[in-house]
């Protein structure tokens, strides 16, 4: 079922709702104050764009897609990367994810990007299927080296 949603760029007023959705995505309670500080900086930066979807103009966000724009030497061009992307559980299956991803593509092209990338945890197989169904190609491997263990409350 495809429904109509309002797309917007997040503002500082959206911080708590975006935090809540990202905690849902990560299945843990992230520390709010450092999150808020980063979020406020990101919404002011031209290197980021946090897209939100709402059921109506003044409603809280029911989905977010956070983009980073970066000049990459190995492309000799600007690339957009999806950093966080979540549709609130009660709103899934309504076409909002596909519509928000399409909006992200539009914004990335408008920002002069030659490509849209996403890194997704290997356990999120449903997300991988979604991205591939939207035309994205699994072409890379990402390796990480954590420096510090962060003690976060599990909310799964």
Short mmCIF file of C-alpha atoms in Angstrom, two decimals:
data_model
loop_
_atom_site.label_atom_id
_atom_site.label_comp_id
_atom_site.label_asym_id
_atom_site.label_seq_id
_atom_site.Cartn_x
_atom_site.Cartn_y
_atom_site.Cartn_z
CA UNK A 1 0.00 0.00 0.00
CA UNK A 2 1.60 3.29 -1.10
CA UNK A 3 0.58 6.32 0.89
CA UNK A 4 1.40 9.97 0.54
CA UNK A 5 3.99 11.48 2.86
CA UNK A 6 5.57 14.91 3.24
CA UNK A 7 9.37 15.03 2.82
CA UNK A 8 11.43 17.69 4.52
CA UNK A 9 14.94 18.40 5.73
CA UNK A 10 15.31 17.87 9.47
CA UNK A 11 15.74 20.84 11.77
CA UNK A 12 17.09 21.02 15.32
CA UNK A 13 13.47 20.63 16.47
CA UNK A 14 13.48 17.07 15.07
CA UNK A 15 16.44 16.00 17.21
CA UNK A 16 14.61 13.95 19.84
CA UNK A 17 12.50 12.10 17.26
CA UNK A 18 15.53 11.40 15.04
CA UNK A 19 17.40 10.14 18.13
CA UNK A 20 14.48 7.86 18.98
CA UNK A 21 14.40 6.41 15.45
CA UNK A 22 18.16 5.85 15.36
CA UNK A 23 17.99 4.13 18.76
CA UNK A 24 15.32 1.89 17.21
CA UNK A 25 17.63 1.22 14.25
CA UNK A 26 20.63 0.38 16.46
CA UNK A 27 18.53 -1.50 19.04
CA UNK A 28 20.18 0.41 21.88
CA UNK A 29 19.75 3.63 23.81
CA UNK A 30 22.40 6.07 22.52
CA UNK A 31 23.55 8.83 24.90
CA UNK A 32 21.32 11.79 24.05
CA UNK A 33 23.57 14.78 24.79
CA UNK A 34 26.48 13.83 22.47
CA UNK A 35 23.90 12.82 19.87
CA UNK A 36 22.18 16.21 20.16
CA UNK A 37 25.47 18.09 19.79
CA UNK A 38 26.35 16.15 16.62
CA UNK A 39 22.85 16.44 15.20
CA UNK A 40 22.70 20.23 15.65
CA UNK A 41 26.08 20.56 13.87
CA UNK A 42 24.94 18.29 11.05
CA UNK A 43 21.70 20.15 10.36
CA UNK A 44 23.74 23.35 9.94
CA UNK A 45 26.33 21.74 7.65
CA UNK A 46 26.21 21.58 3.86
CA UNK A 47 28.04 18.23 4.09
CA UNK A 48 24.96 16.51 5.55
CA UNK A 49 21.26 16.32 4.80
CA UNK A 50 18.89 14.51 7.14
CA UNK A 51 15.69 13.85 5.21
CA UNK A 52 12.54 13.18 7.20
CA UNK A 53 9.20 11.81 6.12
CA UNK A 54 6.02 12.85 7.89
CA UNK A 55 2.39 11.85 7.53
CA UNK A 56 1.57 15.55 7.40
CA UNK A 57 3.55 18.79 7.54
CA UNK A 58 3.58 19.27 11.33
CA UNK A 59 3.66 15.59 12.33
CA UNK A 60 6.69 13.95 13.91
CA UNK A 61 9.02 12.13 11.54
CA UNK A 62 7.97 8.57 10.75
CA UNK A 63 11.16 7.87 8.76
CA UNK A 64 14.61 9.39 8.36
CA UNK A 65 17.42 9.08 5.84
CA UNK A 66 20.64 10.84 6.80
CA UNK A 67 23.07 11.64 3.96
CA UNK A 68 26.69 12.76 3.96
CA UNK A 69 28.22 14.43 0.89
CA UNK A 70 31.94 13.96 0.40
CA UNK A 71 34.54 14.63 -2.27
CA UNK A 72 36.33 11.32 -2.79
CA UNK A 73 39.69 11.15 -4.53
CA UNK A 74 39.17 7.60 -5.80
CA UNK A 75 36.12 8.84 -7.71
CA UNK A 76 37.55 12.29 -8.47
CA UNK A 77 34.00 13.38 -7.70
CA UNK A 78 31.45 13.99 -4.98
CA UNK A 79 29.65 10.97 -3.51
CA UNK A 80 26.59 10.74 -1.25
CA UNK A 81 26.51 8.14 1.50
CA UNK A 82 23.48 7.00 3.45
CA UNK A 83 24.60 7.03 7.09
CA UNK A 84 21.31 6.13 8.76
CA UNK A 85 17.99 5.07 7.25
CA UNK A 86 14.97 3.82 9.16
CA UNK A 87 11.23 3.72 8.73
CA UNK A 88 9.38 3.54 12.05
CA UNK A 89 8.01 0.03 12.48
CA UNK A 90 4.27 0.92 12.29
CA UNK A 91 4.87 2.72 8.97
CA UNK A 92 6.73 -0.07 7.17
CA UNK A 93 5.25 -1.70 4.09
CA UNK A 94 3.56 1.51 2.92
CA UNK A 95 6.12 2.49 0.28
CA UNK A 96 7.72 5.20 2.38
CA UNK A 97 11.21 3.65 2.30
CA UNK A 98 11.27 3.50 -1.50
CA UNK A 99 9.90 7.04 -1.75
CA UNK A 100 12.45 8.39 0.75
CA UNK A 101 15.30 6.63 -1.07
CA UNK A 102 14.10 8.20 -4.32
CA UNK A 103 14.09 11.61 -2.63
CA UNK A 104 17.65 10.96 -1.40
CA UNK A 105 18.73 10.19 -4.97
CA UNK A 106 17.19 13.46 -6.14
CA UNK A 107 18.97 15.44 -3.41
CA UNK A 108 22.30 13.68 -4.07
CA UNK A 109 22.12 14.50 -7.78
CA UNK A 110 21.17 18.08 -6.96
CA UNK A 111 24.29 18.27 -4.74
CA UNK A 112 26.44 17.17 -7.69
CA UNK A 113 27.08 13.61 -6.52
CA UNK A 114 27.97 10.89 -9.03
CA UNK A 115 26.94 8.01 -6.79
CA UNK A 116 24.86 7.04 -3.76
CA UNK A 117 26.40 4.53 -1.35
CA UNK A 118 25.22 2.72 1.77
CA UNK A 119 26.92 0.47 4.29
CA UNK A 120 24.62 -1.94 6.09
CA UNK A 121 25.31 -4.34 8.93
CA UNK A 122 25.58 -7.87 7.57
CA UNK A 123 22.77 -8.99 9.91
CA UNK A 124 20.26 -6.64 8.21
CA UNK A 125 19.46 -9.00 5.36
CA UNK A 126 15.99 -7.51 4.81
CA UNK A 127 17.59 -4.10 4.32
CA UNK A 128 20.05 -5.58 1.82
CA UNK A 129 17.16 -7.04 -0.16
CA UNK A 130 15.39 -3.69 -0.08
CA UNK A 131 18.45 -1.81 -1.37
CA UNK A 132 18.99 -4.33 -4.15
CA UNK A 133 15.29 -4.15 -5.11
CA UNK A 134 15.81 -0.40 -5.52
CA UNK A 135 18.68 -0.89 -7.98
CA UNK A 136 21.65 -0.71 -5.61
CA UNK A 137 24.50 -3.17 -6.23
CA UNK A 138 26.46 -5.05 -3.56
CA UNK A 139 29.94 -4.17 -4.83
CA UNK A 140 32.18 -3.60 -1.79
CA UNK A 141 33.25 -5.05 1.54
CA UNK A 142 33.54 -2.81 4.61
CA UNK A 143 35.96 -3.61 7.42
CA UNK A 144 35.95 -1.87 10.81
CA UNK A 145 38.35 -1.59 13.74
CA UNK A 146 36.57 -0.39 16.90
CA UNK A 147 38.80 1.54 19.31
CA UNK A 148 36.55 1.70 22.37
CA UNK A 149 33.64 -0.34 23.59
CA UNK A 150 30.67 1.92 24.32
CA UNK A 151 28.34 0.66 27.04
CA UNK A 152 24.86 1.11 25.57
CA UNK A 153 21.52 -0.11 26.91
CA UNK A 154 20.14 -2.89 24.67
CA UNK A 155 16.52 -2.21 23.72
CA UNK A 156 15.93 -5.06 21.26
#
